[in-house]
Amino acid sequence: MEKPCAIVGGGLASLVAYATLRKGGLEPAEIAVFGKDPDPAADFRRRAGAIRQRAMRSESDGHAAAASWPGLAVRTAIRRRSPLPLVASVADRYHPSVAEFLDHVAEVRGHTGWDESFSRSRIDRVRAVEGGFELDGHGVFRHVLLAPGHPGLAFPPELSGDPRAVHAYEPHEYTDHVVVLGAGMAAATEWLNALAAGASVVSVRRREPERRPLNLPRTLFTRRGLAGFHRTPAAERVGFLRRWSMPSYPTGRAWDDPVERARGQGRFRIATELNGAGQVICATGFKRGFANDRLLARLVADHGLETAEDWIVLDPDSTVPALTDSSRTLSLAGVPGQWAFPAADTLAGAKYAARRFLSRVKACPTR
Amino acid sequence: MSYTLRGRIESRLAAALAPLLAATGLALVLRDWWPFELAGLMIGIGLAADLAYHRLLPYQPGWLAVPLGVAELGLVMLAAWAAAVEASLGAALAFYSGSWLLAQILGHAIFPLARLTYAEDGGELGRLGAVTGAAVVGVFVGGGTIAWATQPPTVHLEAGVHRGPLVLDSPQKLVGEPGAVVTGGIIISSNSVTVRDVTVVGGENGIAVDEAEDVVLDRVRISGAVLDGINVRRSSIEIRNCLVHSPAGEYAQGIDISFSLDVGPSVVERCTVLGGREGIVTHSATVSVRENRVAETTLRGIAMTEMSMGSIEENEVSDTLGVGIYCGDYSHCVIEENSVWNTAPDHLSGDRTRRGYAILAHFGADAELRDNHVSRSPGGIAAFLGAEIEPAED
């Protein structure tokens, strides 16, 4: 066993885990990263570009570095020599631009030595073996963090093959009449994009979106809210996760004013059914559930792991209980980690899993 | 951040450890326990506030630290006043502000760097929290024990009339219960004496302090003294919130602090002095005279003379005869933000330096004036016999 730690997945959650392990004292030679693209921001960059996202929903501490401080507001304030980002941050109104975030990701990638540990490899199977986990012919690792990312874009089956339909996270332009399906952050961004491009917009939604600054209520990002969540019985927890997965986007005039203006001009309306518009943008997010991810589905099947509907049951520290003990760790980060941390698909969620993974690694006597 | 209750308490105690240690050290050096008492109040009120915050604030945005800090400051000041903590306002504010700033730096930068899961754990510090919490308790117990052992005894003066003069010749706190009256005066000849809430009637001097340091007179009421209401010689003293009135002798004065240049500075603040020849007077002493009300004097309202040094600030001087505020005989005085009105000319004296001057510098004295308000005083502001007033815009 050459390296004690492996990270499966090459996205932002993996970079966060890598930076955390490095902060914890592990050398690049002690960590293997398996992914399809050496740029950890590749997927994010493509999706953000597709919906023309300019600002992050996350705040100052939505970054990829290991420690919360200094956050992006501090870094931006220093770079711009202005206290304004700090003032905005203490009022929870600082949202870094996508460009700033991507620069930061590149910086973390550079200074952590990510590329030294990265292998362009696809891992389709993880098997528990004596003293660790065998990764699809790439060796045995004592501590493994799986961050496979979202299992693919969710596309309404009734629109499959329809030439009018495009997913929001795929490159597209806007026709004169646009239907936007969905009501989350991506949908709201698309309303504004299409309106700014001069289109008229029909928002097709099955329910009214919730309005909140972050993906989830803030208490669920700390032990204060998590303690109760972790005590909740499985069936109830599934209900919570489903409810919290409902679409939401932030409050604020920047979101509301353009829509209200367009509504007044007859260029924006809400509908519950698709009509005959020339373009349908599906802001319908991602497929959900471990069963849609080949690696996770096999992991569950091979090892008979406990599941609860779409979720693999995890311990509060985001580890798979049946496959984790004092000598080895299997941890899930990113969206599959929701059983431990409901906002697992955020940067905060990636940090949550990564920090607990590091604790496990450091506590292991035979690291 | 969304703090857990434990997180709030651990963060609070960890951030308070350094100020508490500093306060304890300062108290030991100064041999004065107000820093320790202030730190104790700050921590106690902070912990009580944390219980309320926990219920009221499931999430606390960063900006809220400022109003909460101000509110806690108000509670600490109120508690310090109620508990009669003998801290100067400036020192107390500086201590509180420094501690608050340190807590912000620790909470926002140092703790998250030292413990990666600090934010997710709702401010909990794990083993560090337990250690710092125990350290805070340890410092409190240790410091409190030393403070208790070194505090001068407190003597309670029962309500009723006590025949004087009382002689205080050892360190002690004399605290009067409501209605406690001493006739014939009090004589203080020891260091570290505090007299609080006592009424003194009669006596040659109401309270005489001789060759003593670290003396505090707080909320004393003096009347009917033959010479001085409060007479201080070769001593350093803090006189606060006093009332001196109804002098019994023709030459009686309100407060006289003299011949104390070679000991520490003295303070007279928030006192009311009514009647007498001079209301508050210093000779060869370093004194800060501030926020007092002086009225109805027959020689001068406030006088700083015979090479005294000090400040006369934010006092109200009214209805005096001849001179309101006086800086004389090579003294150096900073006179600012005082209000002086109704200074009557003393025609009977025939002295042309007593023609109703609100502020007067005399005989080589050097007076710096700023932002004083003078009215109904025909002499206005003037300098005689080589004295200088600067700047002269008042």
Short mmCIF file of N, CA, C and O in Angstrom, two decimals, chain B residues 175-244:
data_model
loop_
_atom_site.label_atom_id
_atom_site.label_comp_id
_atom_site.label_asym_id
_atom_site.label_seq_id
_atom_site.Cartn_x
_atom_site.Cartn_y
_atom_site.Cartn_z
N VAL B 175 -17.98 52.14 55.12
CA VAL B 175 -19.18 52.27 54.28
C VAL B 175 -20.36 52.58 55.18
O VAL B 175 -20.68 51.82 56.11
N GLY B 176 -20.98 53.69 54.93
CA GLY B 176 -22.10 54.09 55.76
C GLY B 176 -23.40 53.48 55.27
O GLY B 176 -23.67 53.43 54.07
N GLU B 177 -24.19 53.00 56.21
CA GLU B 177 -25.55 52.58 55.85
C GLU B 177 -26.40 53.83 55.71
O GLU B 177 -26.04 54.89 56.24
N PRO B 178 -27.50 53.76 55.02
CA PRO B 178 -28.32 54.96 54.87
C PRO B 178 -28.66 55.57 56.23
O PRO B 178 -29.11 54.88 57.14
N GLY B 179 -28.38 56.86 56.35
CA GLY B 179 -28.65 57.53 57.61
C GLY B 179 -27.47 57.58 58.55
O GLY B 179 -27.59 58.06 59.69
N ALA B 180 -26.31 57.11 58.10
CA ALA B 180 -25.12 57.15 58.97
C ALA B 180 -24.51 58.55 58.95
O ALA B 180 -24.19 59.08 57.88
N VAL B 181 -24.37 59.16 60.12
CA VAL B 181 -23.85 60.53 60.22
C VAL B 181 -22.71 60.56 61.24
O VAL B 181 -22.81 59.96 62.32
N VAL B 182 -21.64 61.24 60.87
CA VAL B 182 -20.52 61.42 61.80
C VAL B 182 -20.46 62.90 62.16
O VAL B 182 -20.43 63.76 61.26
N THR B 183 -20.43 63.21 63.44
CA THR B 183 -20.27 64.61 63.84
C THR B 183 -18.83 64.82 64.28
O THR B 183 -18.20 63.91 64.82
N GLY B 184 -18.32 66.00 64.01
CA GLY B 184 -16.98 66.33 64.47
C GLY B 184 -15.87 65.92 63.52
O GLY B 184 -14.69 66.11 63.81
N GLY B 185 -16.19 65.37 62.36
CA GLY B 185 -15.19 65.14 61.33
C GLY B 185 -14.58 63.75 61.33
O GLY B 185 -14.77 62.94 62.24
N ILE B 186 -13.82 63.49 60.22
CA ILE B 186 -13.10 62.22 60.04
C ILE B 186 -11.66 62.59 59.71
O ILE B 186 -11.41 63.49 58.89
N ILE B 187 -10.73 61.89 60.32
CA ILE B 187 -9.31 62.13 60.04
C ILE B 187 -8.73 60.85 59.44
O ILE B 187 -8.84 59.77 60.05
N ILE B 188 -8.13 60.96 58.26
CA ILE B 188 -7.55 59.79 57.59
C ILE B 188 -6.04 59.97 57.56
O ILE B 188 -5.52 60.95 57.02
N SER B 189 -5.32 59.01 58.14
CA SER B 189 -3.86 59.11 58.17
C SER B 189 -3.21 57.83 57.67
O SER B 189 -2.05 57.59 57.93
N SER B 190 -3.96 57.02 56.95
CA SER B 190 -3.41 55.76 56.44
C SER B 190 -3.64 55.67 54.94
O SER B 190 -4.61 56.22 54.41
N ASN B 191 -2.76 54.93 54.28
CA ASN B 191 -3.00 54.63 52.87
C ASN B 191 -4.20 53.70 52.72
O ASN B 191 -4.63 53.05 53.69
N SER B 192 -4.69 53.60 51.49
CA SER B 192 -5.74 52.63 51.12
C SER B 192 -6.96 52.69 52.02
O SER B 192 -7.39 51.70 52.60
N VAL B 193 -7.49 53.88 52.12
CA VAL B 193 -8.73 54.06 52.88
C VAL B 193 -9.81 54.53 51.91
O VAL B 193 -9.57 55.42 51.08
N THR B 194 -10.96 53.91 52.02
CA THR B 194 -12.12 54.35 51.25
C THR B 194 -13.24 54.74 52.21
O THR B 194 -13.51 53.98 53.16
N VAL B 195 -13.82 55.88 51.97
CA VAL B 195 -14.99 56.28 52.77
C VAL B 195 -16.15 56.47 51.78
O VAL B 195 -16.02 57.24 50.82
N ARG B 196 -17.23 55.76 52.03
CA ARG B 196 -18.33 55.80 51.07
C ARG B 196 -19.66 55.95 51.81
O ARG B 196 -19.87 55.33 52.86
N ASP B 197 -20.52 56.77 51.25
CA ASP B 197 -21.90 56.91 51.75
C ASP B 197 -21.94 57.34 53.22
O ASP B 197 -22.69 56.77 54.03
N VAL B 198 -21.13 58.30 53.55
CA VAL B 198 -21.12 58.80 54.93
C VAL B 198 -21.43 60.30 54.91
O VAL B 198 -20.92 61.03 54.05
N THR B 199 -22.25 60.74 55.86
CA THR B 199 -22.52 62.17 56.02
C THR B 199 -21.72 62.69 57.21
O THR B 199 -21.69 62.05 58.27
N VAL B 200 -21.04 63.80 57.00
CA VAL B 200 -20.22 64.39 58.07
C VAL B 200 -20.78 65.78 58.38
O VAL B 200 -20.96 66.60 57.48
N VAL B 201 -21.00 66.00 59.64
CA VAL B 201 -21.53 67.29 60.06
C VAL B 201 -20.57 67.92 61.07
O VAL B 201 -20.17 67.28 62.04
N GLY B 202 -20.19 69.15 60.80
CA GLY B 202 -19.34 69.89 61.74
C GLY B 202 -17.89 69.45 61.69
O GLY B 202 -17.43 68.84 60.72
N GLY B 203 -17.14 69.81 62.71
CA GLY B 203 -15.71 69.50 62.75
C GLY B 203 -14.90 70.67 62.26
O GLY B 203 -15.40 71.55 61.54
N GLU B 204 -13.62 70.68 62.66
CA GLU B 204 -12.75 71.75 62.15
C GLU B 204 -12.65 71.61 60.63
O GLU B 204 -12.90 72.55 59.89
N ASN B 205 -12.25 70.42 60.21
CA ASN B 205 -12.40 70.06 58.80
C ASN B 205 -13.41 68.92 58.75
O ASN B 205 -13.41 68.05 59.65
N GLY B 206 -14.21 68.89 57.72
CA GLY B 206 -15.16 67.79 57.61
C GLY B 206 -14.42 66.46 57.52
O GLY B 206 -14.59 65.57 58.34
N ILE B 207 -13.59 66.33 56.50
CA ILE B 207 -12.70 65.17 56.37
C ILE B 207 -11.30 65.70 56.14
O ILE B 207 -11.09 66.51 55.22
N ALA B 208 -10.36 65.27 56.97
CA ALA B 208 -8.96 65.68 56.80
C ALA B 208 -8.15 64.46 56.41
O ALA B 208 -8.28 63.39 57.02
N VAL B 209 -7.33 64.63 55.38
CA VAL B 209 -6.49 63.52 54.90
C VAL B 209 -5.06 64.00 54.98
O VAL B 209 -4.70 65.03 54.37
N ASP B 210 -4.24 63.27 55.69
CA ASP B 210 -2.87 63.74 55.91
C ASP B 210 -1.88 62.63 55.60
O ASP B 210 -1.93 61.54 56.19
N GLU B 211 -0.99 62.90 54.64
CA GLU B 211 0.08 61.96 54.27
C GLU B 211 -0.47 60.56 54.03
O GLU B 211 -0.02 59.58 54.65
N ALA B 212 -1.40 60.47 53.13
CA ALA B 212 -1.98 59.17 52.80
C ALA B 212 -2.15 59.06 51.28
O ALA B 212 -2.40 60.06 50.61
N GLU B 213 -1.97 57.86 50.79
CA GLU B 213 -2.18 57.64 49.36
C GLU B 213 -3.27 56.59 49.16
O GLU B 213 -3.63 55.87 50.09
N ASP B 214 -3.74 56.53 47.90
CA ASP B 214 -4.79 55.57 47.56
C ASP B 214 -6.01 55.75 48.47
O ASP B 214 -6.56 54.79 49.01
N VAL B 215 -6.41 57.00 48.59
CA VAL B 215 -7.59 57.31 49.40
C VAL B 215 -8.75 57.65 48.47
O VAL B 215 -8.57 58.36 47.48
N VAL B 216 -9.91 57.11 48.77
CA VAL B 216 -11.11 57.38 47.95
C VAL B 216 -12.22 57.89 48.86
O VAL B 216 -12.51 57.27 49.90
N LEU B 217 -12.79 59.00 48.48
CA LEU B 217 -14.00 59.48 49.15
C LEU B 217 -15.11 59.44 48.12
O LEU B 217 -15.05 60.13 47.10
N ASP B 218 -16.11 58.64 48.35
CA ASP B 218 -17.17 58.48 47.36
C ASP B 218 -18.52 58.69 48.03
O ASP B 218 -18.81 58.08 49.07
N ARG B 219 -19.30 59.53 47.45
CA ARG B 219 -20.65 59.83 47.94
C ARG B 219 -20.64 60.26 49.41
O ARG B 219 -21.41 59.76 50.23
N VAL B 220 -19.71 61.14 49.74
CA VAL B 220 -19.74 61.72 51.09
C VAL B 220 -20.47 63.06 51.03
O VAL B 220 -20.43 63.77 50.02
N ARG B 221 -21.15 63.40 52.12
CA ARG B 221 -21.89 64.66 52.21
C ARG B 221 -21.38 65.38 53.45
O ARG B 221 -21.39 64.83 54.56
N ILE B 222 -20.93 66.62 53.24
CA ILE B 222 -20.26 67.34 54.32
C ILE B 222 -20.91 68.71 54.50
O ILE B 222 -21.14 69.43 53.52
N SER B 223 -21.19 69.02 55.74
CA SER B 223 -21.75 70.35 56.01
C SER B 223 -21.26 70.86 57.36
O SER B 223 -20.86 70.07 58.23
N GLY B 224 -21.26 72.15 57.52
CA GLY B 224 -20.97 72.76 58.81
C GLY B 224 -19.52 72.71 59.25
O GLY B 224 -19.22 72.86 60.44
N ALA B 225 -18.59 72.50 58.31
CA ALA B 225 -17.18 72.47 58.69
C ALA B 225 -16.71 73.90 58.96
O ALA B 225 -17.12 74.86 58.29
N VAL B 226 -15.80 74.03 59.94
CA VAL B 226 -15.33 75.37 60.32
C VAL B 226 -14.26 75.86 59.33
O VAL B 226 -14.26 77.03 58.92
N LEU B 227 -13.33 74.96 58.94
CA LEU B 227 -12.27 75.38 58.00
C LEU B 227 -12.57 74.85 56.60
O LEU B 227 -13.15 75.54 55.79
N ASP B 228 -12.17 73.61 56.34
CA ASP B 228 -12.41 73.05 55.01
C ASP B 228 -13.41 71.91 55.09
O ASP B 228 -13.38 71.11 56.04
N GLY B 229 -14.22 71.82 54.06
CA GLY B 229 -15.09 70.63 53.97
C GLY B 229 -14.22 69.38 53.87
O GLY B 229 -14.36 68.43 54.62
N ILE B 230 -13.31 69.40 52.89
CA ILE B 230 -12.33 68.31 52.74
C ILE B 230 -10.96 68.95 52.67
O ILE B 230 -10.71 69.80 51.81
N ASN B 231 -10.09 68.54 53.56
CA ASN B 231 -8.75 69.12 53.63
C ASN B 231 -7.75 68.00 53.36
O ASN B 231 -7.71 67.01 54.10
N VAL B 232 -6.95 68.16 52.32
CA VAL B 232 -6.01 67.11 51.92
C VAL B 232 -4.60 67.69 51.92
O VAL B 232 -4.34 68.71 51.26
N ARG B 233 -3.68 67.06 52.64
CA ARG B 233 -2.30 67.51 52.68
C ARG B 233 -1.36 66.34 52.39
O ARG B 233 -1.47 65.29 53.00
N ARG B 234 -0.43 66.59 51.45
CA ARG B 234 0.59 65.60 51.09
C ARG B 234 -0.01 64.21 50.87
O ARG B 234 0.45 63.21 51.40
N SER B 235 -1.05 64.18 50.08
CA SER B 235 -1.77 62.92 49.86
C SER B 235 -2.24 62.85 48.41
O SER B 235 -2.33 63.87 47.73
N SER B 236 -2.53 61.64 47.98
CA SER B 236 -3.21 61.51 46.69
C SER B 236 -4.58 60.88 46.95
O SER B 236 -4.71 59.93 47.72
N ILE B 237 -5.57 61.42 46.27
CA ILE B 237 -6.94 61.09 46.65
C ILE B 237 -7.86 61.14 45.44
O ILE B 237 -7.59 61.89 44.48
N GLU B 238 -8.90 60.35 45.47
CA GLU B 238 -10.00 60.49 44.51
C GLU B 238 -11.24 60.87 45.29
O GLU B 238 -11.65 60.13 46.19
N ILE B 239 -11.78 62.01 44.94
CA ILE B 239 -13.01 62.46 45.60
C ILE B 239 -14.10 62.46 44.53
O ILE B 239 -13.98 63.15 43.52
N ARG B 240 -15.13 61.65 44.75
CA ARG B 240 -16.17 61.52 43.72
C ARG B 240 -17.56 61.68 44.33
O ARG B 240 -17.82 61.24 45.45
N ASN B 241 -18.40 62.31 43.55
CA ASN B 241 -19.84 62.35 43.89
C ASN B 241 -20.10 62.92 45.28
O ASN B 241 -20.96 62.42 46.01
N CYS B 242 -19.35 63.91 45.66
CA CYS B 242 -19.52 64.45 47.02
C CYS B 242 -20.43 65.68 47.01
O CYS B 242 -20.68 66.29 45.97
N LEU B 243 -20.88 66.03 48.18
CA LEU B 243 -21.63 67.27 48.38
C LEU B 243 -21.01 67.99 49.57
O LEU B 243 -20.94 67.42 50.67
N VAL B 244 -20.54 69.21 49.35
CA VAL B 244 -19.98 70.02 50.44
C VAL B 244 -20.77 71.33 50.47
O VAL B 244 -20.81 72.05 49.46
#
